[in-house]
XYZ file of C-alpha atoms in Angstrom:
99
model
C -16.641 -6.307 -1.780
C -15.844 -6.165 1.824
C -13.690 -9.232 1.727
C -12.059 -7.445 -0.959
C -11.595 -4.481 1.258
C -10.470 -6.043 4.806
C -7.916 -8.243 2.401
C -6.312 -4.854 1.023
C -6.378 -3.495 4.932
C -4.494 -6.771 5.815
C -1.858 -6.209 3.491
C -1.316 -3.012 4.202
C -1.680 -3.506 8.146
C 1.454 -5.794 7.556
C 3.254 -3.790 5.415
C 2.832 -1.099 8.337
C 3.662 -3.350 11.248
C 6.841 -4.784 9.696
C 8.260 -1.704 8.561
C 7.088 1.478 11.055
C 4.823 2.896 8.767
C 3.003 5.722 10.289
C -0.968 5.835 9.071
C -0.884 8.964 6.611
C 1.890 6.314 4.715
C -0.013 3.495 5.454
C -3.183 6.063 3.792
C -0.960 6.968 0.836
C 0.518 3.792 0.043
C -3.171 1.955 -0.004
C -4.339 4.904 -2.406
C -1.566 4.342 -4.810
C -1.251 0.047 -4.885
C -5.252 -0.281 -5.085
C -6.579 2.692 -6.771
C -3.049 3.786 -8.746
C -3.611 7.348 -7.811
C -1.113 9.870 -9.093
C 0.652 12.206 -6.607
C -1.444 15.059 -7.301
C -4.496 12.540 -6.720
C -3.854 11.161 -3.656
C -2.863 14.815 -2.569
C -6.529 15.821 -3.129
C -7.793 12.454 -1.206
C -5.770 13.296 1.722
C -6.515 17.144 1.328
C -1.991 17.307 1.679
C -0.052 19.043 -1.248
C 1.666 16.978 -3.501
C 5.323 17.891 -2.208
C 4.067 16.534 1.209
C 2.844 13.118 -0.372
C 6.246 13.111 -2.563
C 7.801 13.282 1.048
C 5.899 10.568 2.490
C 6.176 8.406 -0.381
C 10.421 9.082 0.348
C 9.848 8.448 3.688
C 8.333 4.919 2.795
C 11.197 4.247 0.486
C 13.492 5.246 2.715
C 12.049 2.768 5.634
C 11.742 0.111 3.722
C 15.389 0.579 1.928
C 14.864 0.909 -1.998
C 14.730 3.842 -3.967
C 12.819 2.619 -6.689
C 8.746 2.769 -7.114
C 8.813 -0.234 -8.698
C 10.586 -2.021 -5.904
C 7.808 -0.274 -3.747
C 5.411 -2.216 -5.676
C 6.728 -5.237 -6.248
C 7.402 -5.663 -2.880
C 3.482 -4.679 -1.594
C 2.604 -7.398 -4.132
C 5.240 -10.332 -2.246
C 3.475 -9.038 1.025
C -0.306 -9.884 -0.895
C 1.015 -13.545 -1.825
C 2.450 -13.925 1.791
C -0.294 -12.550 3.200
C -2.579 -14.662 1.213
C -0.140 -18.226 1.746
C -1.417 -17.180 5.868
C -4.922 -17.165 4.855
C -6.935 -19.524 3.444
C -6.404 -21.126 0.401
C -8.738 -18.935 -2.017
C -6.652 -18.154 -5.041
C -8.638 -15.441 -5.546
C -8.131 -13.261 -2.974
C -4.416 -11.962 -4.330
C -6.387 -11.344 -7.260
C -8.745 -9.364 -5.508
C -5.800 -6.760 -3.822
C -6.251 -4.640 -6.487
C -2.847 -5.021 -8.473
């Protein structure tokens, strides 16, 4: 399990370096692409109201340049394979990001 969770961390710690996340959208974008937290749930994990995760999941979008959740996604998912290409050759460990 803690392969499984330094993988996700990985992923995400690209994600933030290549596009300026700050940590609370680094936080909020793990909780929704592993766990698939709703809005109001990730509000109550990060003790934030939902309007203020709502913003930071805009303020993702709008750093990265889509406006689409999806896209958000499907894009987290390229960085797991990428990420994973780097790594070593386990086939299992994109499996393992959670998605």
């Amino acid at each position: 399990m803690n392969q499984q969770i330094s993988y996700e961390q990985e992923v995400l710690q690209h994600f933030y370096a290549n596009y300026g996340l700050t940590q609370r959208e680094t936080e909020i974008l793990g909780l929704l692409a592993t766990h698939g937290y709703s809005n109001r749930e990730i509000a109550e994990s990060c003790c934030i109201s939902e309007k203020t995760v709502k913003i930071h999941l805009a303020n993702i979008m709008g750093k990265i340049g889509i406006s689409s959740m999806r896209k958000l996604l499907a894009m987290l998912l390229q960085q797991a394979l990428n990420v994973s290409k780097l790594g070593s050759n386990e086939p299992t460990r994109v499996a393992s990001a959670g998605m």
